[in-house]
Tab-separated table of C-alpha atoms in Angstrom:
chain	number	residue	atom	x	y	z
A	1	MET	CA	-20.442	-2.672	1.410
A	2	GLU	CA	-18.416	-0.237	3.489
A	3	THR	CA	-17.175	3.192	2.437
A	4	TYR	CA	-14.041	4.799	3.835
A	5	LEU	CA	-12.874	8.312	3.010
A	6	GLN	CA	-9.134	9.033	3.091
A	7	VAL	CA	-7.757	12.489	3.834
A	8	PHE	CA	-4.129	13.604	3.666
A	9	SER	CA	-4.087	16.304	6.335
A	10	GLY	CA	-0.420	17.106	5.721
A	11	GLY	CA	2.988	15.982	6.912
A	12	PHE	CA	3.780	15.768	10.620
A	13	SER	CA	4.978	19.368	10.790
A	14	LYS	CA	2.153	21.124	8.936
A	15	ARG	CA	-1.614	20.756	8.601
A	16	ILE	CA	-2.878	21.637	5.128
A	17	VAL	CA	-6.602	20.865	5.472
A	18	ASP	CA	-9.348	23.331	6.337
A	19	LEU	CA	-11.675	21.587	8.781
A	20	GLU	CA	-14.814	23.380	7.614
A	21	LYS	CA	-14.229	22.468	3.972
A	22	LEU	CA	-13.452	18.890	4.976
A	23	THR	CA	-16.623	18.438	7.002
A	24	GLU	CA	-18.689	19.936	4.176
A	25	LYS	CA	-17.319	17.303	1.807
A	26	ILE	CA	-17.890	14.482	4.261
A	27	LYS	CA	-21.457	15.636	4.881
A	28	LEU	CA	-22.135	15.792	1.136
A	29	ILE	CA	-21.324	12.089	0.936
A	30	SER	CA	-22.735	10.858	4.259
A	31	ASN	CA	-26.081	12.532	3.585
A	32	GLN	CA	-26.524	10.249	0.576
A	33	ILE	CA	-24.757	6.992	1.432
A	34	LYS	CA	-23.502	5.312	4.591
A	35	VAL	CA	-19.870	6.162	5.419
A	36	THR	CA	-18.142	3.696	7.751
A	37	GLY	CA	-14.977	5.619	8.505
A	38	VAL	CA	-12.662	8.503	7.737
A	39	ILE	CA	-8.919	7.881	7.525
A	40	ALA	CA	-7.057	11.116	8.260
A	41	GLY	CA	-3.382	11.882	8.735
A	42	TRP	CA	-0.715	12.367	9.323
A	43	SER	CA	-0.274	15.992	10.476
A	44	ALA	CA	0.253	16.185	14.230
A	45	ASP	CA	-2.540	18.600	15.101
A	46	LYS	CA	-4.441	17.217	18.079
A	47	GLU	CA	-7.107	19.934	18.075
A	48	PHE	CA	-7.909	19.223	14.432
A	49	TYR	CA	-8.637	15.541	15.148
A	50	LYS	CA	-10.581	16.426	18.281
A	51	GLU	CA	-12.936	18.662	16.305
A	52	LEU	CA	-13.118	16.214	13.428
A	53	LYS	CA	-13.970	13.379	15.822
A	54	ALA	CA	-16.770	15.414	17.404
A	55	PHE	CA	-18.273	16.003	13.971
A	56	LEU	CA	-17.907	12.357	12.902
A	57	LYS	CA	-19.437	11.069	16.117
A	58	GLU	CA	-22.639	12.935	15.288
A	59	GLN	CA	-22.582	11.275	11.874
A	60	ASP	CA	-21.895	7.793	13.349
A	61	ILE	CA	-18.599	7.612	11.421
A	62	LEU	CA	-15.375	6.121	12.790
A	63	LEU	CA	-12.099	8.060	12.785
A	64	TYR	CA	-8.851	6.301	11.904
A	65	PHE	CA	-5.520	8.061	12.334
A	66	TRP	CA	-3.324	7.488	9.271
A	67	LEU	CA	0.155	6.570	10.482
A	68	PRO	CA	3.174	5.766	8.280
A	69	VAL	CA	5.196	3.037	9.984
A	70	PHE	CA	8.494	2.166	8.298
A	71	SER	CA	8.887	5.617	6.748
A	72	GLU	CA	8.351	9.313	7.575
A	73	LEU	CA	8.710	8.894	11.345
A	74	ASP	CA	12.265	10.248	11.311
A	75	HIS	CA	10.499	13.558	11.880
A	76	PHE	CA	10.419	12.500	15.550
A	77	LYS	CA	13.353	10.172	16.123
A	78	GLU	CA	16.424	8.711	14.467
A	79	PHE	CA	15.864	5.345	12.761
A	80	GLN	CA	18.028	2.611	11.299
A	81	ASN	CA	17.436	2.933	7.551
A	82	VAL	CA	17.349	-0.112	5.311
A	83	ILE	CA	20.780	-1.032	3.975
A	84	ASP	CA	21.367	-2.548	0.541
A	85	TYR	CA	23.641	-5.475	-0.348
A	86	ASN	CA	26.572	-3.037	-0.786
A	87	ASN	CA	26.022	-1.625	2.710
A	88	ASN	CA	24.619	1.648	1.353
A	89	LYS	CA	21.578	3.579	2.542
A	90	ILE	CA	18.773	3.871	-0.001
A	91	VAL	CA	18.102	7.252	-1.606
A	92	SER	CA	14.488	8.291	-1.005
A	93	THR	CA	11.895	9.348	-3.573
A	94	GLY	CA	9.572	12.183	-2.534
A	95	PHE	CA	6.500	13.202	-4.539
A	96	GLN	CA	4.753	15.675	-2.247
A	97	GLU	CA	5.503	17.939	0.672
A	98	GLY	CA	5.487	16.115	3.988
A	99	GLU	CA	6.443	12.728	2.518
A	100	ASN	CA	10.017	11.540	2.030
A	101	PHE	CA	9.856	7.759	1.414
A	102	ASN	CA	12.855	7.052	3.636
A	103	PHE	CA	12.466	3.428	4.732
A	104	TYR	CA	13.579	1.810	7.975
A	105	CYS	CA	14.532	-1.742	8.801
A	106	PRO	CA	11.466	-3.662	10.072
A	107	ASN	CA	13.667	-6.020	12.098
A	108	ASP	CA	15.625	-3.466	14.111
A	109	GLU	CA	14.342	-3.563	17.701
A	110	LYS	CA	15.146	0.099	18.284
A	111	ASN	CA	13.041	0.998	15.238
A	112	ILE	CA	10.095	-0.972	16.587
A	113	GLU	CA	10.386	0.630	20.001
A	114	ASN	CA	10.647	4.044	18.325
A	115	ILE	CA	7.358	3.447	16.525
A	116	LYS	CA	5.640	2.538	19.771
A	117	SER	CA	7.122	5.437	21.732
A	118	ILE	CA	6.287	7.966	18.987
A	119	PHE	CA	2.677	6.864	19.185
A	120	LEU	CA	2.637	6.965	23.001
A	121	GLU	CA	4.303	10.379	23.190
A	122	ASN	CA	2.393	12.082	20.380
A	123	PHE	CA	-0.867	10.334	19.488
A	124	SER	CA	-2.055	8.020	22.267
A	125	ASP	CA	-4.339	10.697	23.724
A	126	TYR	CA	-6.010	11.475	20.384
A	127	ASP	CA	-9.749	10.779	20.335
A	128	ILE	CA	-9.707	8.165	17.570
A	129	ASP	CA	-11.350	4.811	16.929
A	130	GLY	CA	-8.582	3.156	14.965
A	131	ILE	CA	-5.158	3.350	13.432
A	132	PHE	CA	-4.483	2.993	9.702
A	133	LEU	CA	-0.971	1.667	9.118
A	134	ASP	CA	0.769	2.815	5.936
A	135	LYS	CA	4.315	2.214	4.635
A	136	ILE	CA	4.266	-1.264	6.189
A	137	ARG	CA	6.789	-2.628	3.747
A	138	TYR	CA	10.280	-2.503	2.386
A	139	PRO	CA	10.953	0.085	-0.344
A	140	SER	CA	9.686	-0.789	-3.811
A	141	PHE	CA	11.154	-0.613	-7.306
A	142	SER	CA	10.218	3.075	-7.359
A	143	ASN	CA	13.085	3.655	-4.908
A	144	GLY	CA	15.495	1.993	-7.346
A	145	ILE	CA	16.505	-1.591	-8.004
A	146	ASP	CA	19.013	-1.631	-5.117
A	147	SER	CA	16.197	-0.905	-2.670
A	148	ILE	CA	14.543	-4.238	-3.476
A	149	PHE	CA	17.598	-6.013	-2.135
A	150	THR	CA	17.287	-4.738	1.420
A	151	CYS	CA	17.893	-4.986	4.270
A	152	PHE	CA	21.469	-5.998	5.094
A	153	CYS	CA	21.969	-4.157	8.370
A	154	ASP	CA	23.713	-6.072	11.168
A	155	THR	CA	20.411	-7.234	12.660
A	156	CYS	CA	19.111	-8.568	9.354
A	157	VAL	CA	22.364	-10.293	8.455
A	158	LYS	CA	22.366	-12.048	11.816
A	159	ARG	CA	18.740	-13.145	11.425
A	160	MET	CA	19.301	-14.309	7.850
A	161	GLU	CA	22.202	-16.467	8.981
A	162	GLU	CA	20.133	-17.867	11.844
A	163	SER	CA	17.413	-18.801	9.332
A	164	GLY	CA	19.942	-20.717	7.213
A	165	ILE	CA	20.686	-18.116	4.526
A	166	ASN	CA	24.280	-17.942	3.299
A	167	VAL	CA	24.577	-14.150	3.160
A	168	ILE	CA	27.825	-14.102	1.188
A	169	LYS	CA	26.350	-16.387	-1.459
A	170	LEU	CA	23.130	-14.336	-1.496
A	171	LYS	CA	25.040	-11.106	-2.113
A	172	ASN	CA	26.915	-12.752	-4.982
A	173	GLU	CA	23.639	-13.882	-6.552
A	174	ILE	CA	22.254	-10.345	-6.271
A	175	LYS	CA	25.390	-8.958	-7.916
A	176	ASN	CA	25.030	-11.491	-10.734
A	177	ILE	CA	21.470	-10.303	-11.374
A	178	LEU	CA	22.439	-6.651	-11.417
A	179	ASN	CA	25.644	-7.098	-13.385
A	180	ASN	CA	23.740	-8.791	-16.211
A	181	ARG	CA	20.990	-6.226	-16.571
A	182	GLU	CA	21.706	-5.413	-20.196
A	183	ASP	CA	21.579	-8.991	-21.495
A	184	ASN	CA	18.587	-10.559	-23.239
A	185	ASN	CA	17.055	-12.117	-20.113
A	186	LEU	CA	13.428	-10.982	-20.041
A	187	ASN	CA	12.903	-12.568	-16.611
A	188	PRO	CA	15.879	-11.011	-14.774
A	189	LEU	CA	14.813	-12.029	-11.262
A	190	GLY	CA	14.290	-15.627	-12.321
A	191	ILE	CA	10.629	-15.760	-11.333
A	192	LYS	CA	9.454	-19.365	-11.646
A	193	GLU	CA	5.768	-18.785	-11.031
A	194	TYR	CA	3.170	-16.581	-9.371
A	195	LYS	CA	1.069	-18.697	-7.060
A	196	ASN	CA	-1.119	-17.868	-4.056
A	197	PHE	CA	-0.201	-14.190	-4.531
A	198	LYS	CA	3.489	-14.920	-4.024
A	199	PHE	CA	6.395	-15.173	-6.436
A	200	GLU	CA	8.473	-18.319	-6.513
A	201	PHE	CA	12.053	-17.896	-7.703
A	202	GLU	CA	14.302	-20.338	-9.514
A	203	ASN	CA	17.366	-19.323	-7.506
A	204	PRO	CA	17.160	-20.796	-3.971
A	205	GLU	CA	19.083	-17.877	-2.407
A	206	ILE	CA	16.757	-15.305	-3.966
A	207	LYS	CA	13.749	-17.402	-2.937
A	208	SER	CA	14.958	-17.543	0.671
A	209	PHE	CA	15.674	-13.814	0.663
A	210	PHE	CA	12.133	-12.845	-0.338
A	211	GLU	CA	10.703	-15.313	2.166
A	212	PHE	CA	12.849	-13.622	4.827
A	213	LYS	CA	11.414	-10.237	3.851
A	214	GLU	CA	7.887	-11.632	3.975
A	215	ASN	CA	8.404	-13.106	7.434
A	216	SER	CA	10.057	-9.907	8.687
A	217	ILE	CA	7.117	-7.710	7.700
A	218	ASN	CA	4.548	-10.200	8.974
A	219	ASN	CA	6.222	-10.798	12.342
A	220	THR	CA	6.767	-7.114	13.054
A	221	LEU	CA	3.189	-6.232	12.115
A	222	VAL	CA	1.853	-8.915	14.432
A	223	GLN	CA	3.774	-7.225	17.225
A	224	LEU	CA	2.630	-3.717	16.290
A	225	THR	CA	-0.988	-4.738	15.736
A	226	ASP	CA	-1.079	-6.310	19.207
A	227	PHE	CA	0.358	-3.067	20.598
A	228	PHE	CA	-2.337	-0.893	19.016
A	229	ARG	CA	-5.150	-3.262	19.975
A	230	LYS	CA	-4.047	-2.989	23.602
A	231	HIS	CA	-4.881	0.704	23.235
A	232	ASN	CA	-8.413	-0.283	22.152
A	233	LEU	CA	-7.880	0.693	18.530
A	234	LYS	CA	-9.154	-0.955	15.397
A	235	VAL	CA	-6.415	-1.539	12.810
A	236	GLY	CA	-6.403	-1.070	9.045
A	237	PHE	CA	-3.557	-1.911	6.652
A	238	ASP	CA	-2.507	-0.046	3.506
A	239	LEU	CA	-1.126	-2.621	1.043
A	240	PHE	CA	0.179	-2.745	-2.498
A	241	ALA	CA	-1.925	-4.587	-5.063
A	242	PRO	CA	-1.133	-8.322	-4.636
A	243	HIS	CA	0.733	-8.852	-7.924
A	244	ILE	CA	3.355	-6.245	-6.962
A	245	SER	CA	3.233	-6.412	-3.165
A	246	TYR	CA	5.434	-9.462	-2.620
A	247	PHE	CA	8.534	-7.637	-3.879
A	248	THR	CA	8.163	-5.331	-0.854
A	249	GLY	CA	7.686	-8.109	1.703
A	250	GLN	CA	3.887	-7.974	1.796
A	251	ASN	CA	1.950	-11.229	1.671
A	252	ILE	CA	-1.695	-10.202	1.452
A	253	LEU	CA	-2.972	-13.602	2.637
A	254	SER	CA	-0.956	-13.469	5.855
A	255	LEU	CA	-1.446	-9.783	6.579
A	256	SER	CA	-5.207	-9.862	6.063
A	257	LYS	CA	-5.497	-12.079	9.155
A	258	HIS	CA	-4.190	-9.350	11.452
A	259	ALA	CA	-6.225	-6.304	10.390
A	260	ASP	CA	-9.834	-5.241	10.774
A	261	PHE	CA	-9.670	-4.273	7.114
A	262	ILE	CA	-7.043	-4.210	4.409
A	263	LYS	CA	-6.818	-1.698	1.599
A	264	PRO	CA	-5.042	-3.140	-1.459
A	265	MET	CA	-4.198	-0.119	-3.582
A	266	TYR	CA	-5.636	-0.747	-7.041
A	267	TYR	CA	-4.131	2.468	-8.344
A	268	ARG	CA	-4.117	1.939	-12.102
A	269	ARG	CA	-4.056	5.655	-12.870
A	270	THR	CA	-1.232	6.647	-10.535
A	271	TYR	CA	2.278	7.492	-11.708
A	272	ALA	CA	3.950	7.590	-8.315
A	273	PRO	CA	4.927	4.980	-5.687
A	274	ALA	CA	2.198	2.327	-5.199
A	275	GLY	CA	0.719	3.174	-8.589
A	276	ILE	CA	0.528	-0.087	-10.549
A	277	PRO	CA	1.785	1.276	-13.898
A	278	PHE	CA	4.527	3.220	-12.139
A	279	GLU	CA	5.758	0.229	-10.139
A	280	ILE	CA	5.655	-2.152	-13.107
A	281	LYS	CA	7.522	0.311	-15.291
A	282	SER	CA	10.043	0.865	-12.497
A	283	TYR	CA	10.555	-2.897	-12.327
A	284	SER	CA	11.068	-3.247	-16.068
A	285	GLN	CA	13.311	-0.217	-16.496
A	286	SER	CA	15.446	-1.260	-13.545
A	287	PHE	CA	17.035	-3.846	-15.802
A	288	THR	CA	17.091	-2.292	-19.258
A	289	LYS	CA	15.515	0.752	-20.830
A	290	GLN	CA	15.890	-0.763	-24.311
A	291	LYS	CA	13.814	-3.871	-23.666
A	292	PHE	CA	11.577	-2.731	-20.848
A	293	PHE	CA	8.424	-3.466	-22.863
A	294	GLU	CA	9.529	-7.056	-23.450
A	295	ILE	CA	10.327	-7.439	-19.732
A	296	THR	CA	6.907	-6.022	-18.871
A	297	LYS	CA	5.230	-8.389	-21.303
A	298	LYS	CA	7.050	-11.334	-19.732
A	299	PHE	CA	6.030	-10.165	-16.258
A	300	PHE	CA	2.399	-10.018	-17.359
A	301	GLU	CA	2.677	-13.550	-18.731
A	302	ILE	CA	4.029	-14.744	-15.368
A	303	ILE	CA	1.152	-13.259	-13.389
A	304	GLY	CA	-1.429	-14.451	-15.915
A	305	GLN	CA	-2.345	-11.085	-17.394
A	306	ASN	CA	-3.471	-11.047	-21.022
A	307	VAL	CA	-1.288	-8.211	-22.302
A	308	LYS	CA	-3.279	-5.322	-23.765
A	309	ASN	CA	-0.826	-2.503	-23.210
A	310	GLN	CA	2.647	-2.027	-21.854
A	311	GLU	CA	1.984	-0.692	-18.382
A	312	ASN	CA	-1.188	-1.852	-16.677
A	313	ILE	CA	-3.362	-4.719	-15.581
A	314	SER	CA	-6.794	-4.902	-17.202
A	315	ASP	CA	-10.231	-4.499	-15.647
A	316	GLU	CA	-10.737	-8.236	-16.102
A	317	TYR	CA	-7.480	-9.131	-14.364
A	318	MET	CA	-8.252	-6.895	-11.386
A	319	GLU	CA	-11.693	-8.412	-11.007
A	320	GLN	CA	-10.389	-11.968	-11.173
A	321	GLU	CA	-7.634	-11.223	-8.666
A	322	LEU	CA	-10.198	-9.896	-6.216
A	323	ILE	CA	-12.523	-12.848	-6.824
A	324	ASN	CA	-9.641	-15.193	-6.046
A	325	LEU	CA	-8.881	-13.316	-2.836
A	326	LYS	CA	-12.524	-13.331	-1.779
A	327	SER	CA	-13.837	-16.681	-2.980
A	328	ASN	CA	-10.814	-18.970	-3.175
A	329	CYS	CA	-8.799	-17.574	-0.257
A	330	GLY	CA	-11.709	-16.499	1.931
A	331	ILE	CA	-10.506	-12.992	2.783
A	332	LYS	CA	-13.442	-11.143	4.298
A	333	ASN	CA	-12.053	-7.669	4.983
A	334	ILE	CA	-11.026	-6.320	1.566
A	335	CYS	CA	-11.731	-2.608	1.163
A	336	ALA	CA	-10.020	-1.799	-2.104
A	337	GLY	CA	-8.372	1.579	-2.584
A	338	LEU	CA	-9.121	3.532	-5.756
A	339	GLU	CA	-7.623	6.903	-6.626
A	340	PHE	CA	-10.654	9.154	-6.821
A	341	ASN	CA	-8.434	12.194	-6.425
A	342	LYS	CA	-7.166	13.936	-9.532
A	343	ILE	CA	-3.615	15.280	-9.473
A	344	ASP	CA	-1.903	16.597	-12.594
A	345	ASN	CA	0.870	14.311	-13.907
A	346	ILE	CA	0.487	11.959	-10.930
A	347	ALA	CA	-3.109	10.720	-10.778
A	348	PRO	CA	-5.025	11.635	-13.958
A	349	SER	CA	-8.149	9.782	-12.856
A	350	ASN	CA	-11.453	10.228	-14.716
A	351	GLU	CA	-15.085	9.163	-14.423
A	352	VAL	CA	-14.897	6.412	-17.052
A	353	TYR	CA	-11.978	4.775	-15.285
A	354	LEU	CA	-13.677	5.061	-11.888
A	355	LYS	CA	-16.987	3.629	-13.073
A	356	ASN	CA	-15.288	0.708	-14.831
A	357	SER	CA	-13.251	-0.045	-11.703
A	358	LEU	CA	-16.286	0.169	-9.435
A	359	LYS	CA	-18.193	-2.239	-11.656
A	360	ARG	CA	-15.378	-4.766	-11.252
A	361	PHE	CA	-15.317	-4.256	-7.482
A	362	TYR	CA	-19.039	-4.968	-7.287
A	363	ASN	CA	-18.660	-8.070	-9.455
A	364	ALA	CA	-15.975	-9.377	-7.103
A	365	LYS	CA	-18.206	-8.663	-4.087
A	366	ILE	CA	-15.474	-7.097	-2.010
A	367	ASP	CA	-16.282	-5.768	1.447
A	368	GLY	CA	-15.696	-2.080	0.925
A	369	ILE	CA	-14.058	0.739	-0.987
A	370	VAL	CA	-11.647	3.442	0.177
A	371	LEU	CA	-11.922	6.738	-1.706
A	372	SER	CA	-8.203	7.403	-1.962
A	373	TRP	CA	-5.944	8.923	-1.265
A	374	ASP	CA	-6.990	12.494	-0.534
A	375	LEU	CA	-10.610	13.530	-0.224
A	376	MET	CA	-9.755	17.213	-0.607
A	377	SER	CA	-8.303	16.544	-4.067
A	378	ILE	CA	-11.333	14.607	-5.310
A	379	PRO	CA	-13.384	16.549	-7.883
A	380	HIS	CA	-17.102	16.925	-7.239
A	381	GLU	CA	-17.982	14.884	-10.328
A	382	HIS	CA	-15.872	11.978	-9.060
A	383	LEU	CA	-17.711	12.011	-5.738
A	384	MET	CA	-21.067	12.086	-7.488
A	385	ALA	CA	-20.011	9.214	-9.755
A	386	TYR	CA	-19.276	7.137	-6.650
A	387	ILE	CA	-22.483	8.087	-4.847
A	388	GLU	CA	-24.632	7.303	-7.888
A	389	SER	CA	-22.765	4.049	-8.470
A	390	ARG	CA	-23.264	2.929	-4.874
A	391	GLN	CA	-26.932	3.832	-4.896
A	392	GLN	CA	-27.491	1.934	-8.134
A	393	ASN	CA	-25.591	-1.094	-6.888
A	394	GLU	CA	-27.469	-1.167	-3.591
A	395	SER	CA	-30.768	-0.843	-5.408
A	396	LYS	CA	-29.811	-3.702	-7.714
A	397	ASN	CA	-28.768	-5.926	-4.801
A	398	SER	CA	-31.934	-5.065	-2.916
A	399	ASP	CA	-34.032	-6.088	-5.907
A	400	SER	CA	-32.144	-9.386	-6.243
A	401	GLY	CA	-32.112	-10.074	-2.512
A	402	GLY	CA	-28.328	-10.453	-2.230
A	403	GLY	CA	-25.051	-8.627	-2.340
A	404	CYS	CA	-22.107	-7.568	-0.206
A	405	LYS	CA	-22.360	-6.899	3.478
């Protein structure tokens, strides 16, 4: 089983990490268990990565540069933002310095060329082994309900029409959904079923719209992945957990085919974008604050979760979802992300939660784990809990003669 360490080095304009303290932490871990790679970004400090790479090379550890794709890059160039069904730009949601959550249209050719040119002009000469692509999605419910119904820029409207979508009818169906938010409908998007890690919708226009989003993300990432591979880089993907990812255009089954490894974010103790309880609550409260628990309960019923509380999936559900991805769907590059960092009011992680999650990861026999999302914010006791857990699991597998790769 592989281990990746993730480090938020700061936004593009400012590095916030002390290299000496970072290498001390990495060495603490790598001296006790094998570390496959370090994911670091996205501050634009070439000398920092040069020195970090020299250290990691001695440790036989790969260096991935963490690059946001459809967000944050407006630091360098102007992008076409996603446009909602009312032709409005989406208001961003920032939770930390250096991150703005502005999202760009994944279909706009200028946007795609901007991404490539930003890499070529700023990062192509970095001494790195791979690229870790983040923000490879449309905005989520945490950006507001209108953000889910994007993008309706000129390019997207043209492509929707070419794919057979009646855009006028689609916009009317979206308005009907949003205009009836305070009624007693506990399934406001008309989800028919959750199958093969995708949602099927009763309304054909809504169904076609989400399929369009899925195809848009997939097709653009195929193009970008080919681009980065031509620069001799390995590629990793940062993804939402499967039961919430499809709303943002991510189909984990399709995307897993294009990356060296995927990192589904099983953040069940994160109250910020990508955090499972935060996203589910954002979904439910987008329609009514009075009946959000009932909407959540209905959502859990749709995805097959035995409801135990009003905001989260259970340990058992997470394990079964990963088993399905591994055993039934044959995905062989799952390196699940778990929030080992502890951040007041955002990620109140603890050792009990981490150990329970790790046990489920081992049961599912996934391919690796990413200690997310910022190594410098991970308490010492959380690191030791992981190291001890890995050592015990490896010892157990060695005794039984089997286990993960």
